[in-house]
CSV table of C-alpha atoms and ligand atoms in Angstrom, one decimal:
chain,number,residue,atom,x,y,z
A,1,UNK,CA,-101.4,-1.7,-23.9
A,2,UNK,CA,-98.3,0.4,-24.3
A,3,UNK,CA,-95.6,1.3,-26.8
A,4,UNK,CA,-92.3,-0.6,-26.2
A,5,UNK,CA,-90.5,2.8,-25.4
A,6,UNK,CA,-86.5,3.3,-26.0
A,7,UNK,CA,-84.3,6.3,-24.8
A,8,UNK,CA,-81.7,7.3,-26.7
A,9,UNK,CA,-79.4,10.2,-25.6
A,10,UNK,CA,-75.9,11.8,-25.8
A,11,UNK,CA,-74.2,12.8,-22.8
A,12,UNK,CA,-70.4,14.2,-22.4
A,13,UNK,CA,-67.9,12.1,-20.1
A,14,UNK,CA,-69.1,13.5,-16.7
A,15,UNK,CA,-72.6,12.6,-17.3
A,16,UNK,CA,-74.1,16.1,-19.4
A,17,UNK,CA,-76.8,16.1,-21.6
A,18,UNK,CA,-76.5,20.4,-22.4
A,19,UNK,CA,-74.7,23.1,-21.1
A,20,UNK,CA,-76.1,24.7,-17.7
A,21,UNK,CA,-77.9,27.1,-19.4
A,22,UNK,CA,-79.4,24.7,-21.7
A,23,UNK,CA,-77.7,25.2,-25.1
A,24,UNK,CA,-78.1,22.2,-27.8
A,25,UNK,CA,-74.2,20.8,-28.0
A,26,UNK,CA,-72.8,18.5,-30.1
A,27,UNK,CA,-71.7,15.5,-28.6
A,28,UNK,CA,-72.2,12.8,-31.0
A,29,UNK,CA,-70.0,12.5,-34.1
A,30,UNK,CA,-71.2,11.9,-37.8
A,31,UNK,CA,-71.1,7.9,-36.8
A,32,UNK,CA,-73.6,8.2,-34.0
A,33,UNK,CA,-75.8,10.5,-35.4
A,34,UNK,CA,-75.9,8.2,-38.3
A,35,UNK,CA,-77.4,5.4,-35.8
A,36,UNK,CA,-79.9,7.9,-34.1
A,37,UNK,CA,-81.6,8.7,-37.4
A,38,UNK,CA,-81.5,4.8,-38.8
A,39,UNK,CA,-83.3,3.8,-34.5
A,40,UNK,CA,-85.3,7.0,-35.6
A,41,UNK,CA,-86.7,5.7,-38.7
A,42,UNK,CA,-87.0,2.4,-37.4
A,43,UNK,CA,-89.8,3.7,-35.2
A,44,UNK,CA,-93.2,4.7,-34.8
A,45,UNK,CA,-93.0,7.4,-32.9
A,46,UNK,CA,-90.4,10.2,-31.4
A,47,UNK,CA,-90.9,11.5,-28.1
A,48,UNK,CA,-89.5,15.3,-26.4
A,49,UNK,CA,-90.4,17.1,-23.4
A,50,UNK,CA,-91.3,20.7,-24.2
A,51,UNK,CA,-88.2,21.7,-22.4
A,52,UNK,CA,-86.3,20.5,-25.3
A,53,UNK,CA,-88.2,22.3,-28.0
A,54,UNK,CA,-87.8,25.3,-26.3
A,55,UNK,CA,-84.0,25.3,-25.7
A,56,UNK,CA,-83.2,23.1,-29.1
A,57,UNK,CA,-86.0,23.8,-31.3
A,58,UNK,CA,-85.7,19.9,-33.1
A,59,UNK,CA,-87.0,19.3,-35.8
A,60,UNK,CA,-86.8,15.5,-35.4
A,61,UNK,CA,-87.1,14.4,-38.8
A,62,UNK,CA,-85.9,11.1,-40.6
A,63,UNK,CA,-82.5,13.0,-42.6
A,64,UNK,CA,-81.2,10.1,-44.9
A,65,UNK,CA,-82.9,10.6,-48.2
A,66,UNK,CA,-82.9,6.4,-48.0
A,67,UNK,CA,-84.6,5.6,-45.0
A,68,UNK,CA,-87.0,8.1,-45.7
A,69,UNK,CA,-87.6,6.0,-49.2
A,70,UNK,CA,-87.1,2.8,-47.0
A,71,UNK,CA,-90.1,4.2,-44.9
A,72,UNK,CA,-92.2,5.5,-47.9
A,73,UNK,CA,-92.2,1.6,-49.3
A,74,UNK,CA,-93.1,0.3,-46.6
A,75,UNK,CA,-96.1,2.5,-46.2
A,76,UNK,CA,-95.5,4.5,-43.8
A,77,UNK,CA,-94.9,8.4,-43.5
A,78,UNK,CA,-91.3,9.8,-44.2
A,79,UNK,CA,-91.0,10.6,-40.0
A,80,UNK,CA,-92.3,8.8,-37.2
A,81,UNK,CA,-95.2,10.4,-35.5
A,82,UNK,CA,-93.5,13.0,-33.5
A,83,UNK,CA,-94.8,13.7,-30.2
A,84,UNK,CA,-94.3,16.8,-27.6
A,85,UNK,CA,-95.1,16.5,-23.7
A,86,UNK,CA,-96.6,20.0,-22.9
A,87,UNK,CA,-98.2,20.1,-20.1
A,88,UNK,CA,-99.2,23.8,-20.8
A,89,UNK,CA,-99.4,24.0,-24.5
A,90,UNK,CA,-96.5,25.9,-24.7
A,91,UNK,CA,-95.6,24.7,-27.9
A,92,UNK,CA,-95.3,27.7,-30.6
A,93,UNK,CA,-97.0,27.0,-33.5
A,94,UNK,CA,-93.9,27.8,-35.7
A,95,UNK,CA,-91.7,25.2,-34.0
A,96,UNK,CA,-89.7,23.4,-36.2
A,97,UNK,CA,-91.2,20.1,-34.6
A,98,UNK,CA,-94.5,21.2,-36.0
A,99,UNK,CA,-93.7,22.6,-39.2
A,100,UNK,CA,-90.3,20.8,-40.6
A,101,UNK,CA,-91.7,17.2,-42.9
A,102,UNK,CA,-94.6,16.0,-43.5
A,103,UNK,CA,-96.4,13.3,-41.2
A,104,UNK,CA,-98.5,13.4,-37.8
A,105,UNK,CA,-98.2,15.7,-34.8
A,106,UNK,CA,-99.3,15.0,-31.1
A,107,UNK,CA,-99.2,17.5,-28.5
A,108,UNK,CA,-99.6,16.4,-25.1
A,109,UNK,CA,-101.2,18.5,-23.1
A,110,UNK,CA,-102.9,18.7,-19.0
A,111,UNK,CA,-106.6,20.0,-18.3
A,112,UNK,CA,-104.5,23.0,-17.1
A,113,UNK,CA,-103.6,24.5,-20.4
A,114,UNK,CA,-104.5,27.7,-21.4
A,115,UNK,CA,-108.0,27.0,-24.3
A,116,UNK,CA,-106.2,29.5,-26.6
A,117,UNK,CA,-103.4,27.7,-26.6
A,118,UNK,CA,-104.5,24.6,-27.4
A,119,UNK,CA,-106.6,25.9,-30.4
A,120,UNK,CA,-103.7,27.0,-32.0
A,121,UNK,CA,-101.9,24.2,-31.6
A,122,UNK,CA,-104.7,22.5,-33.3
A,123,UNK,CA,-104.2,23.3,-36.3
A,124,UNK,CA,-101.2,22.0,-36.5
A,125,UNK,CA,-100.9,19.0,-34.9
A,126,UNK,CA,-103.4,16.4,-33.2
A,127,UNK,CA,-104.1,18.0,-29.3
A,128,UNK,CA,-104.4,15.1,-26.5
A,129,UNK,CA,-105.2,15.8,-23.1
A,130,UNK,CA,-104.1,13.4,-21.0
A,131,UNK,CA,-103.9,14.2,-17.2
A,132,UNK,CA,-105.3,17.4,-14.6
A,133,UNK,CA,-102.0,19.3,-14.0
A,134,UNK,CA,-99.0,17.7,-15.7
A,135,UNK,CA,-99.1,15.1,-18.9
A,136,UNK,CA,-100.2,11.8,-17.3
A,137,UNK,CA,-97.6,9.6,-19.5
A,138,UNK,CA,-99.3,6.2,-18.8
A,139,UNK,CA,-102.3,7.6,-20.5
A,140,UNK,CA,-100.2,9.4,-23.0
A,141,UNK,CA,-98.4,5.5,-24.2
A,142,UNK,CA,-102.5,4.4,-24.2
A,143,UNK,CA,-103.0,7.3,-26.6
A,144,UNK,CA,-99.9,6.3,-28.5
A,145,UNK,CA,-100.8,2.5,-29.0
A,146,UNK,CA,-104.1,3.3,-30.4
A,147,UNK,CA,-102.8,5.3,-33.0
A,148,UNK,CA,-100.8,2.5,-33.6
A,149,UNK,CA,-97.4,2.8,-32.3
A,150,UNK,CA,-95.3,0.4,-31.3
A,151,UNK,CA,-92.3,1.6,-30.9
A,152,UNK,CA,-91.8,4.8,-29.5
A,153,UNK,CA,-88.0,6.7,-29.2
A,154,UNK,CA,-87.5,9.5,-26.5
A,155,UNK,CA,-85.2,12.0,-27.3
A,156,UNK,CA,-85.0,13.6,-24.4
A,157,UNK,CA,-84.8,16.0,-21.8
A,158,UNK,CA,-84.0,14.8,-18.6
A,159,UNK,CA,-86.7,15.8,-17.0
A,160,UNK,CA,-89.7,13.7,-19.4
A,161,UNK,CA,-86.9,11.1,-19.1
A,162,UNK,CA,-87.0,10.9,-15.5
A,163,UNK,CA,-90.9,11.0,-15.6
A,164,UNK,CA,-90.8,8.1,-17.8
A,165,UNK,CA,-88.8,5.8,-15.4
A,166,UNK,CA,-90.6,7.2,-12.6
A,167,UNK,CA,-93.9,5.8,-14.4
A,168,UNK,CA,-92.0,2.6,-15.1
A,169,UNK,CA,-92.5,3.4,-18.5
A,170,UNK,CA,-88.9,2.9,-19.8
A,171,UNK,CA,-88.0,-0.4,-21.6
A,172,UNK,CA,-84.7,0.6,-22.6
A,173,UNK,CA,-81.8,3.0,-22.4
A,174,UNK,CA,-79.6,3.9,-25.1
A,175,UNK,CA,-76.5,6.5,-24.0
A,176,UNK,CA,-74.1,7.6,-26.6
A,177,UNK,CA,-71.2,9.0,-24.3
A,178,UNK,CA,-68.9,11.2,-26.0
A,179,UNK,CA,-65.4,12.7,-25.6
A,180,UNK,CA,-65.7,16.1,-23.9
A,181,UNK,CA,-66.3,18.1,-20.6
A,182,UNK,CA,-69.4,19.7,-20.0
A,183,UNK,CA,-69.7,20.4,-16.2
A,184,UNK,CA,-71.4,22.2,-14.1
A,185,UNK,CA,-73.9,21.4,-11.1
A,186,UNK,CA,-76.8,22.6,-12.9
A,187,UNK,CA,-76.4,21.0,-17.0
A,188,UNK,CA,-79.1,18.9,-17.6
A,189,UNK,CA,-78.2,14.9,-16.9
A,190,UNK,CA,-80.2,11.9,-18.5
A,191,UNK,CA,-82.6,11.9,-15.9
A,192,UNK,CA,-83.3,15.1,-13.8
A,193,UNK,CA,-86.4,15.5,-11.6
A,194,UNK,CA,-86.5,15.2,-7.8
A,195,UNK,CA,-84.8,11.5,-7.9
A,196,UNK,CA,-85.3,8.5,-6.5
A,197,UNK,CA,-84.5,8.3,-2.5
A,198,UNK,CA,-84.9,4.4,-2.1
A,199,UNK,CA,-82.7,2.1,-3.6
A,200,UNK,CA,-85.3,-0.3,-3.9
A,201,UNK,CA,-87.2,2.2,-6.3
A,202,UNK,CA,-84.1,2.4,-8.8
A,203,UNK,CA,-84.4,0.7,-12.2
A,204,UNK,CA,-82.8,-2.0,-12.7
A,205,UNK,CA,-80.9,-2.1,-15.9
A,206,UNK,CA,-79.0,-4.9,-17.6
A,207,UNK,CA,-76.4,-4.1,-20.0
A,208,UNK,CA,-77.3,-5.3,-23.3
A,209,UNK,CA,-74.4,-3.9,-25.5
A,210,UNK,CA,-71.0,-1.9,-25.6
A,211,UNK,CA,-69.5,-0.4,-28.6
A,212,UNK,CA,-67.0,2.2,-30.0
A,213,UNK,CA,-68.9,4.7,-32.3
A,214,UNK,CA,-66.7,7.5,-33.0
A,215,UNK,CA,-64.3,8.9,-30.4
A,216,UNK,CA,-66.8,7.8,-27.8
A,217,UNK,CA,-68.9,4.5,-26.2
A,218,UNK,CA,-72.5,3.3,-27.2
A,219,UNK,CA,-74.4,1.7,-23.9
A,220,UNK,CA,-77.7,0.0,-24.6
A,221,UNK,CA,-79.0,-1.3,-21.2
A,222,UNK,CA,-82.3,-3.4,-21.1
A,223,UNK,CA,-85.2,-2.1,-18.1
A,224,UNK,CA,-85.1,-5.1,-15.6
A,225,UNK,CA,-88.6,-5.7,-14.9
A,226,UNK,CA,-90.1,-6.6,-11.6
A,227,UNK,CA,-90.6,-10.1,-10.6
B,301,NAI,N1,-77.9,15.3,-25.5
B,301,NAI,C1,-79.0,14.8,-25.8
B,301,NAI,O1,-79.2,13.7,-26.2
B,301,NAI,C2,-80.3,15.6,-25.5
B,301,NAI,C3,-80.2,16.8,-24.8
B,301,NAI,N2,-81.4,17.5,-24.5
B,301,NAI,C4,-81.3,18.7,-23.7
B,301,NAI,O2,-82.2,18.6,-22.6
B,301,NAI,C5,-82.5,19.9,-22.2
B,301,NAI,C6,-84.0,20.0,-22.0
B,301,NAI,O3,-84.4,19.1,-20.9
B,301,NAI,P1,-85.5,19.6,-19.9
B,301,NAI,O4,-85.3,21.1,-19.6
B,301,NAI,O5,-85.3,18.7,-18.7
B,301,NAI,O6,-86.9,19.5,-20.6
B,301,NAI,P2,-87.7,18.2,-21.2
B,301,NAI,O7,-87.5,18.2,-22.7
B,301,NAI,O8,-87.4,17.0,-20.4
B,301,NAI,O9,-89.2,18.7,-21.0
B,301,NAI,C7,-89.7,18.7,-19.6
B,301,NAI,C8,-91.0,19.3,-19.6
B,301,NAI,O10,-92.0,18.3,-20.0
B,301,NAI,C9,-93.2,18.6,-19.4
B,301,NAI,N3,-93.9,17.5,-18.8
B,301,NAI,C10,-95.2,17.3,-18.8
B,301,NAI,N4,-95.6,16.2,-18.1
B,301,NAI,C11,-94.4,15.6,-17.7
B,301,NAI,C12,-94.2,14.5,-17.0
B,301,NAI,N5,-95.2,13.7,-16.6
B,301,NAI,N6,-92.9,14.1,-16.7
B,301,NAI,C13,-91.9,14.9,-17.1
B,301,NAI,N7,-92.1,16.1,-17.8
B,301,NAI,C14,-93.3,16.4,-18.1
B,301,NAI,C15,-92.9,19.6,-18.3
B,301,NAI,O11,-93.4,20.9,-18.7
B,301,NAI,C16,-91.4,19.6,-18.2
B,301,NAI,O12,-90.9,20.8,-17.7
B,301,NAI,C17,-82.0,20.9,-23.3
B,301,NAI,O13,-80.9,21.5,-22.8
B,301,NAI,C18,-81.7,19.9,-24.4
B,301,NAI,O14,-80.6,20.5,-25.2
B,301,NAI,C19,-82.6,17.1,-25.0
B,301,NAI,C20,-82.7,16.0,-25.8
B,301,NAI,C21,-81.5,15.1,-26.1
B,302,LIG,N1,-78.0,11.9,-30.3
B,302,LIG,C1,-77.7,13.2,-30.1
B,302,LIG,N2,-76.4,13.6,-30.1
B,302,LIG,C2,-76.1,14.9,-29.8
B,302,LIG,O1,-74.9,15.3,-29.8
B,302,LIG,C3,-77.1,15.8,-29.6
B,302,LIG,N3,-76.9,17.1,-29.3
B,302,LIG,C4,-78.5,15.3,-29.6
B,302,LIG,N4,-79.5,16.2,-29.4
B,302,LIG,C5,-80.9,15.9,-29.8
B,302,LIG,O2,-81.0,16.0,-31.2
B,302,LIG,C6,-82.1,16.9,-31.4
B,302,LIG,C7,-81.9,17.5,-32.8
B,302,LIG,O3,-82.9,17.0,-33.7
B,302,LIG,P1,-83.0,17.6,-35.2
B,302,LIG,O4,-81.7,17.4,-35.8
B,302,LIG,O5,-83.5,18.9,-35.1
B,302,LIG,O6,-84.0,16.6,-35.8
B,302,LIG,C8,-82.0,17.8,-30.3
B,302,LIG,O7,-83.2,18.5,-30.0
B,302,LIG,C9,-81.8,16.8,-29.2
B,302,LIG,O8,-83.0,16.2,-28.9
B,302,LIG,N5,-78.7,14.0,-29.9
Protein backbone atom coordinates (compact mmCIF):
# COMPACT_ATOMS: atom_id res chain seq x y z
CA UNK A 1 0.00 0.00 0.00
CA UNK A 2 1.47 3.22 -1.23
CA UNK A 3 0.60 6.84 -2.10
CA UNK A 4 0.12 7.41 -5.83
CA UNK A 5 3.28 9.82 -5.90
CA UNK A 6 3.67 12.83 -8.60
CA UNK A 7 6.80 14.99 -9.31
CA UNK A 8 6.52 18.17 -10.18
CA UNK A 9 9.55 20.42 -11.01
CA UNK A 10 10.95 23.43 -12.89
CA UNK A 11 13.89 23.15 -14.88
CA UNK A 12 15.61 25.93 -17.39
CA UNK A 13 15.99 24.90 -21.24
CA UNK A 14 19.22 22.82 -20.83
CA UNK A 15 17.74 20.61 -18.33
CA UNK A 16 18.60 22.75 -14.66
CA UNK A 17 16.83 22.56 -11.70
CA UNK A 18 19.26 25.44 -9.55
CA UNK A 19 22.29 27.08 -10.18
CA UNK A 20 25.67 24.97 -9.51
CA UNK A 21 25.98 26.18 -6.23
CA UNK A 22 22.53 25.39 -5.46
CA UNK A 23 20.70 28.77 -5.32
CA UNK A 24 16.58 28.67 -5.38
CA UNK A 25 15.95 30.42 -9.10
CA UNK A 26 12.97 31.39 -10.59
CA UNK A 27 12.03 29.51 -13.43
CA UNK A 28 8.40 29.34 -13.45
CA UNK A 29 6.27 32.48 -14.19
CA UNK A 30 3.08 33.69 -12.16
CA UNK A 31 0.98 31.06 -14.54
CA UNK A 32 2.86 28.00 -13.51
CA UNK A 33 3.30 28.65 -10.07
CA UNK A 34 -0.36 29.21 -10.05
CA UNK A 35 -0.74 25.42 -11.16
CA UNK A 36 1.96 24.11 -8.61
CA UNK A 37 0.02 25.56 -5.64
CA UNK A 38 -3.73 24.47 -7.11
CA UNK A 39 -1.65 20.24 -7.73
CA UNK A 40 -0.35 21.34 -4.14
CA UNK A 41 -3.60 21.72 -2.62
CA UNK A 42 -5.05 19.09 -4.40
CA UNK A 43 -2.86 16.69 -2.37
CA UNK A 44 -2.31 14.91 0.67
CA UNK A 45 0.95 15.24 1.14
CA UNK A 46 4.28 17.34 -0.15
CA UNK A 47 7.49 15.65 -0.32
CA UNK A 48 11.50 17.42 -0.26
CA UNK A 49 14.79 15.97 0.23
CA UNK A 50 16.73 17.78 2.99
CA UNK A 51 19.02 19.01 0.39
CA UNK A 52 16.34 21.38 -0.66
CA UNK A 53 15.48 22.71 2.73
CA UNK A 54 18.85 23.46 3.26
CA UNK A 55 19.66 25.36 -0.01
CA UNK A 56 15.84 26.88 -0.47
CA UNK A 57 14.49 26.87 2.86
CA UNK A 58 10.55 26.17 1.45
CA UNK A 59 8.00 26.71 3.20
CA UNK A 60 5.68 24.63 1.05
CA UNK A 61 2.44 26.02 2.04
CA UNK A 62 -1.00 26.17 0.10
CA UNK A 63 -0.68 30.36 -0.95
CA UNK A 64 -4.23 31.09 -2.44
CA UNK A 65 -6.34 32.37 0.37
CA UNK A 66 -9.17 30.09 -1.81
CA UNK A 67 -7.79 26.80 -1.97
CA UNK A 68 -6.77 27.07 1.46
CA UNK A 69 -10.74 27.73 2.19
CA UNK A 70 -11.45 25.09 -0.55
CA UNK A 71 -9.32 22.69 1.74
CA UNK A 72 -10.71 23.92 5.09
CA UNK A 73 -14.48 22.81 3.67
CA UNK A 74 -13.55 19.96 2.79
CA UNK A 75 -12.12 19.04 6.08
CA UNK A 76 -8.95 18.90 5.69
CA UNK A 77 -5.89 21.09 7.05
CA UNK A 78 -5.00 24.40 5.14
CA UNK A 79 -1.51 22.41 3.71
CA UNK A 80 -0.96 19.06 2.79
CA UNK A 81 1.06 17.12 5.25
CA UNK A 82 4.46 18.20 4.39
CA UNK A 83 7.17 15.73 4.54
CA UNK A 84 11.24 16.04 4.78
CA UNK A 85 13.66 13.01 3.81
CA UNK A 86 16.53 13.40 6.31
CA UNK A 87 18.39 10.76 6.66
CA UNK A 88 20.39 12.54 9.46
CA UNK A 89 17.93 14.79 11.12
CA UNK A 90 19.44 17.63 9.83
CA UNK A 91 16.47 19.52 9.75
CA UNK A 92 16.72 22.84 11.96
CA UNK A 93 14.07 23.26 13.99
CA UNK A 94 13.41 26.91 12.77
CA UNK A 95 12.97 25.85 9.13
CA UNK A 96 10.39 27.44 7.43
CA UNK A 97 8.96 23.86 6.49
CA UNK A 98 8.51 23.34 10.11
CA UNK A 99 7.33 26.44 11.40
CA UNK A 100 5.35 28.45 8.33
CA UNK A 101 1.09 27.22 8.51
CA UNK A 102 -0.47 25.20 10.48
CA UNK A 103 -1.01 21.30 9.67
CA UNK A 104 1.23 18.00 10.12
CA UNK A 105 5.01 17.59 9.94
CA UNK A 106 6.91 14.24 9.12
CA UNK A 107 10.57 14.05 9.29
CA UNK A 108 12.06 11.14 7.82
CA UNK A 109 14.83 9.97 9.35
CA UNK A 110 17.58 6.60 9.24
CA UNK A 111 18.68 4.55 12.57
CA UNK A 112 21.84 6.65 11.99
CA UNK A 113 20.73 9.97 13.20
CA UNK A 114 22.19 11.70 15.76
CA UNK A 115 19.25 11.05 19.28
CA UNK A 116 19.63 14.78 20.01
CA UNK A 117 18.67 15.52 16.90
CA UNK A 118 15.76 13.83 16.54
CA UNK A 119 14.35 15.04 19.97
CA UNK A 120 14.37 18.31 18.80
CA UNK A 121 12.90 17.73 15.79
CA UNK A 122 10.13 16.16 17.82
CA UNK A 123 8.67 18.74 18.96
CA UNK A 124 7.96 20.05 16.00
CA UNK A 125 6.99 17.69 13.70
CA UNK A 126 6.05 13.76 13.82
CA UNK A 127 9.79 11.80 13.70
CA UNK A 128 9.72 8.40 11.46
CA UNK A 129 12.48 6.24 11.29
CA UNK A 130 12.37 4.31 8.36
CA UNK A 131 15.64 2.60 7.20
CA UNK A 132 19.57 1.77 8.93
CA UNK A 133 21.64 4.37 6.99
CA UNK A 134 19.70 6.42 4.46
CA UNK A 135 15.54 6.90 4.50
CA UNK A 136 14.21 3.62 3.17
CA UNK A 137 11.48 5.41 0.83
CA UNK A 138 9.33 2.22 0.25
CA UNK A 139 8.81 2.18 3.97
CA UNK A 140 8.55 5.83 4.10
CA UNK A 141 5.15 5.73 1.21
CA UNK A 142 3.93 2.67 3.96
CA UNK A 143 4.20 5.36 6.61
CA UNK A 144 2.52 7.83 4.38
CA UNK A 145 -0.58 5.64 3.49
CA UNK A 146 -1.36 4.97 7.02
CA UNK A 147 -1.64 8.32 7.91
CA UNK A 148 -3.82 8.44 5.12
CA UNK A 149 -2.31 9.90 2.19
CA UNK A 150 -3.06 9.28 -1.13
CA UNK A 151 -1.67 11.48 -3.00
CA UNK A 152 1.64 12.50 -2.39
CA UNK A 153 3.67 15.66 -4.58
CA UNK A 154 7.51 15.71 -4.63
CA UNK A 155 9.03 18.89 -4.90
CA UNK A 156 12.17 18.06 -5.33
CA UNK A 157 15.71 17.83 -5.34
CA UNK A 158 17.24 15.70 -7.75
CA UNK A 159 18.74 13.61 -5.67
CA UNK A 160 15.23 12.23 -3.42
CA UNK A 161 13.85 12.38 -7.05
CA UNK A 162 16.32 9.99 -8.40
CA UNK A 163 15.81 7.79 -5.24
CA UNK A 164 12.33 7.66 -5.87
CA UNK A 165 12.57 6.22 -9.45
CA UNK A 166 15.26 4.19 -8.45
CA UNK A 167 12.73 2.53 -5.84
CA UNK A 168 10.12 2.49 -8.61
CA UNK A 169 8.27 4.63 -6.60
CA UNK A 170 7.39 7.36 -9.22
CA UNK A 171 3.87 7.34 -10.81
CA UNK A 172 4.29 10.44 -12.64
CA UNK A 173 6.43 13.29 -13.78
CA UNK A 174 5.45 16.75 -14.13
CA UNK A 175 8.32 19.29 -15.73
CA UNK A 176 7.58 22.83 -16.16
CA UNK A 177 10.49 23.87 -18.55
CA UNK A 178 11.15 27.46 -18.72
CA UNK A 179 12.82 30.05 -20.94
CA UNK A 180 16.38 30.57 -19.60
CA UNK A 181 20.02 29.21 -19.42
CA UNK A 182 21.21 27.86 -16.40
CA UNK A 183 24.34 25.66 -17.19
CA UNK A 184 26.99 24.31 -15.79
CA UNK A 185 28.17 20.52 -15.28
CA UNK A 186 27.42 20.54 -11.74
CA UNK A 187 23.54 22.46 -11.28
CA UNK A 188 21.35 20.15 -9.96
CA UNK A 189 19.10 18.20 -12.95
CA UNK A 190 15.59 16.42 -12.21
CA UNK A 191 17.15 13.43 -11.27
CA UNK A 192 20.89 13.32 -9.91
CA UNK A 193 22.33 10.35 -8.06
CA UNK A 194 24.77 7.78 -9.49
CA UNK A 195 22.24 6.97 -12.62
CA UNK A 196 21.01 4.28 -14.22
CA UNK A 197 23.77 2.19 -16.42
CA UNK A 198 21.26 -0.32 -18.21
CA UNK A 199 18.78 0.77 -20.50
CA UNK A 200 16.67 -1.81 -19.50
CA UNK A 201 16.51 -0.22 -15.87
CA UNK A 202 15.26 3.25 -17.36
CA UNK A 203 11.64 4.26 -16.60
CA UNK A 204 9.53 4.11 -19.03
CA UNK A 205 7.47 7.26 -19.40
CA UNK A 206 4.46 7.95 -21.62
CA UNK A 207 3.67 11.41 -22.46
CA UNK A 208 0.38 12.34 -21.08
CA UNK A 209 0.15 16.07 -21.91
CA UNK A 210 1.84 19.22 -23.56
CA UNK A 211 1.05 22.72 -22.89
CA UNK A 212 2.15 26.43 -23.04
CA UNK A 213 2.13 27.98 -19.51
CA UNK A 214 3.82 31.23 -19.66
CA UNK A 215 6.93 31.76 -21.83
CA UNK A 216 7.64 28.07 -21.33
CA UNK A 217 6.26 24.13 -21.83
CA UNK A 218 4.31 21.96 -19.30
CA UNK A 219 5.25 17.98 -19.72
CA UNK A 220 3.23 15.60 -17.71
CA UNK A 221 4.53 12.02 -18.57
CA UNK A 222 2.76 8.91 -17.01
CA UNK A 223 5.45 5.96 -15.21
CA UNK A 224 5.13 3.02 -17.65
CA UNK A 225 4.76 0.14 -15.46
CA UNK A 226 6.27 -3.31 -15.88
CA UNK A 227 4.48 -5.92 -17.58
N1 LIG B 1 13.40 23.88 -9.77
C1 LIG B 1 12.73 23.06 -8.99
O1 LIG B 1 11.59 22.67 -9.31
C2 LIG B 1 13.34 22.60 -7.71
C3 LIG B 1 14.68 22.78 -7.47
N2 LIG B 1 15.25 22.30 -6.32
C4 LIG B 1 16.69 22.46 -6.13
O2 LIG B 1 17.27 21.20 -5.86
C5 LIG B 1 18.47 21.39 -5.09
C6 LIG B 1 18.51 20.42 -3.94
O3 LIG B 1 18.60 19.11 -4.45
P1 LIG B 1 19.56 18.04 -3.77
O4 LIG B 1 20.79 18.72 -3.27
O5 LIG B 1 19.71 16.95 -4.73
O6 LIG B 1 18.79 17.60 -2.46
P2 LIG B 1 17.39 16.83 -2.20
O7 LIG B 1 16.38 17.84 -1.82
O8 LIG B 1 17.07 15.89 -3.30
O9 LIG B 1 17.74 16.02 -0.87
C7 LIG B 1 18.62 14.94 -0.96
C8 LIG B 1 18.94 14.37 0.37
O10 LIG B 1 17.85 13.56 0.83
C9 LIG B 1 18.36 12.60 1.71
N3 LIG B 1 17.90 11.24 1.46
C10 LIG B 1 17.66 10.35 2.44
N4 LIG B 1 17.30 9.17 1.96
C11 LIG B 1 17.29 9.29 0.62
C12 LIG B 1 16.99 8.37 -0.41
N5 LIG B 1 16.59 7.13 -0.16
N6 LIG B 1 17.10 8.80 -1.69
C13 LIG B 1 17.47 10.08 -1.95
N7 LIG B 1 17.78 11.00 -1.00
C14 LIG B 1 17.68 10.61 0.29
C15 LIG B 1 19.88 12.61 1.58
O11 LIG B 1 20.41 13.27 2.71
C16 LIG B 1 20.11 13.42 0.34
O12 LIG B 1 21.32 14.12 0.36
C17 LIG B 1 18.44 22.84 -4.63
O13 LIG B 1 19.38 23.57 -5.39
C18 LIG B 1 17.03 23.30 -4.94
O14 LIG B 1 16.97 24.68 -5.24
C19 LIG B 1 14.50 21.65 -5.38
C20 LIG B 1 13.16 21.47 -5.56
C21 LIG B 1 12.48 21.91 -6.76
N1 LIG C 1 7.60 25.00 -9.59
C1 LIG C 1 8.71 25.69 -9.26
N2 LIG C 1 9.15 26.66 -10.07
C2 LIG C 1 10.26 27.33 -9.77
O1 LIG C 1 10.68 28.29 -10.60
C3 LIG C 1 10.98 27.04 -8.61
N3 LIG C 1 12.10 27.74 -8.28
C4 LIG C 1 10.47 26.02 -7.77
N4 LIG C 1 11.10 25.72 -6.63
C5 LIG C 1 10.47 24.97 -5.57
O2 LIG C 1 9.54 25.77 -4.85
C6 LIG C 1 9.87 25.75 -3.47
C7 LIG C 1 9.41 27.04 -2.82
O3 LIG C 1 8.34 26.73 -1.95
P1 LIG C 1 7.66 27.87 -1.02
O4 LIG C 1 7.27 28.99 -1.90
O5 LIG C 1 8.62 28.24 0.05
O6 LIG C 1 6.45 27.17 -0.46
C8 LIG C 1 11.38 25.55 -3.50
O7 LIG C 1 11.96 25.04 -2.40
C9 LIG C 1 11.49 24.53 -4.60
O8 LIG C 1 11.10 23.29 -4.06
N5 LIG C 1 9.34 25.35 -8.12
Amino acid sequence: MRPYVFVNLAMSADGKISTRERRQVKISGADDFKRVDEIKAGSDGIMVGIGTVMADDPSLTVKSPELKAARRARGEDEHPLRVVVDSMARTSPDADILCKGAGQRVVAVSAAAPAGRVEALREKAEVVVVGEKGVDLTLLMHELATRGVKRLMVEGGGTLIWGLFKAGLVDELITYIGSTVIGGVDAPTPADGEGFVREDEFPRLELAGVERVDDGVLLRWVVKKEE
